[in-house]
Amino acid sequence: MHRCWHISELRHKIFESLGEHGEDPNIELSRLAVTCREFHVDAVDLLWEVQYGVDNLLKCLPPTTWKIHDGRFIIVSRLMKENWDRVLYYSSKIKYFSDEPRSPKALILDVSVFKSICLRVSLDLSPVPLLPNLRALECHTSSPLFLYLPSLVGSDFLGIDSEIPLTDSTWWFPNWPKLASCCHALEVLTIHNDDNEGNRGSPEERRRRQEWASCFILTLDCANLRSISVGDVTREAYSYISHLKNLEVMRIRRLPDDKSCLDDVALPALRKLWLEQSDSASITILLDHLRAESLDFVRLSAIQINIPLESTPGEFITKILSCCSSLCTTVDIRVDADSAALQSAGMNPLLELSNLKMLHLSYPTIEGIDDAFVERMASAWPNLIELWINSKTFIQKILPRIEGASGPDNLPKMAVLSIYLCKNIQYLVYPTGILQYIAHMDATGTIDIPVQDTHSPPIRNLLKSFNAGHSPIGDPAQVAIFLLNVFPKLSTIECSLPRKDQNKIKWSVNTVVSAFCIIDLSELDNG
């Protein structure tokens, strides 16, 4: 409650609830008591709703049972069942839990200590789960806590093999008991495998983490799960995931190698599909068993197109889009360098998605996209705000350069023209030409400009590259106006310098303008 007094809006609300002076001299005190009690409940719920790690929960144990020494949490006396009453009171308010502490000052918890605590939870408190109202769970296979998460979210934990060596390098967890979890409210599950973030560890360790994560999924009550994000999973875990009736979002790093399990899919509620590092044959089998026109979001990364199975990449795109609804807002398809060329005809189905807001199409070769096709792109996607067409041939072979321009630094006119056609673009990526200067412009209006020549002002080099009236723009004032006209939502220019630390320098548009000259912003309305 004391924190509320430091928030002006809440403090005003408290005094407002006290009302006018009444005849009863104790009426104000009575109202204050009710108000404080109401704010206390709300504040407690809010403070406990999201928890990273178990530090705060453990500190709810009686102070005589634990101590902190050199930043390390230590249990100093045997924990009894009644010691957990306060812990359970607050843990029931947790809706989001992560096993990775956010604070750099998080307590160091010995694995052996945590193992002891988990055994106490599972044996002393059974069948009471520690997190009965959990809505979202985020966990990491590299976290020491991941070993014991079942005892935190399950109710029928039979104990942990005491012979398992308690080291951070222990990945094998034999005879992990199947849990009858009480987390019936769980809706979002995210499991981070280290091989999603840099392929750390040996192949054997990654295999064990895969089995570990898969076993954990199989132990949970996922009946109400709406979203799952996981790395590699076993055939059994995938079969379990692919029959979740309420699942709306499925993100899997790689589909199982055993394609026989891909034929048995029942995901009637699926709206978003995100697959990484899978081959087109496996994806095609999966798409054949999804409900037609059901997806609003498709993201397929690092896909290998198998030409013997798909006659053209265009047919593969058509297969993907057959599962997309008319309300689809996101299409992200990235294939590897060995895939065949994509013809413009293969992109025609994309033009039917009138509600598209984000398109990321990464192919090694895209052919046949001319000025007319770009104009059709702009008219087909009036709500498009993020465009990323990444292909070595997209600009080099197809898009003409400005007449009279010379040198590699001049931008293709279609790269600029397409910006004008798609008025709402906030994030733009091109692979060649313009990509030398504009790597990306994100939704906050940031342009990332890799700078090649560190001896000249990077902004000046960028802006001199644009052409107007068949002549280079040299005046910084003209260039600044040009930038603001082309990118009306631009707020920041971000430049990457070729340094070892890969740091980036950012300028606001106003800073760039004032650095070159003083511009009357009213002139922008007149072009």
PDB file of N, CA and C in Angstrom, residues 236 242 461 472:
ATOM      1  N   GLU A 236       7.321 -37.965 -30.349  1.00  0.00           N
ATOM      2  CA  GLU A 236       6.227 -38.092 -29.386  1.00  0.00           C
ATOM      3  C   GLU A 236       5.717 -36.725 -28.941  1.00  0.00           C
ATOM      4  N   SER A 242       0.602 -31.502 -31.849  1.00  0.00           N
ATOM      5  CA  SER A 242      -0.217 -31.390 -33.059  1.00  0.00           C
ATOM      6  C   SER A 242      -1.662 -31.808 -32.851  1.00  0.00           C
ATOM      7  N   ASN A 461      27.245  11.123 -47.225  1.00  0.00           N
ATOM      8  CA  ASN A 461      27.479  10.094 -48.236  1.00  0.00           C
ATOM      9  C   ASN A 461      26.178   9.423 -48.649  1.00  0.00           C
ATOM     10  N   PRO A 472      23.075  14.451 -59.060  1.00  0.00           N
ATOM     11  CA  PRO A 472      23.218  14.100 -57.644  1.00  0.00           C
ATOM     12  C   PRO A 472      22.792  15.236 -56.730  1.00  0.00           C
TER      13      PRO A 472
END
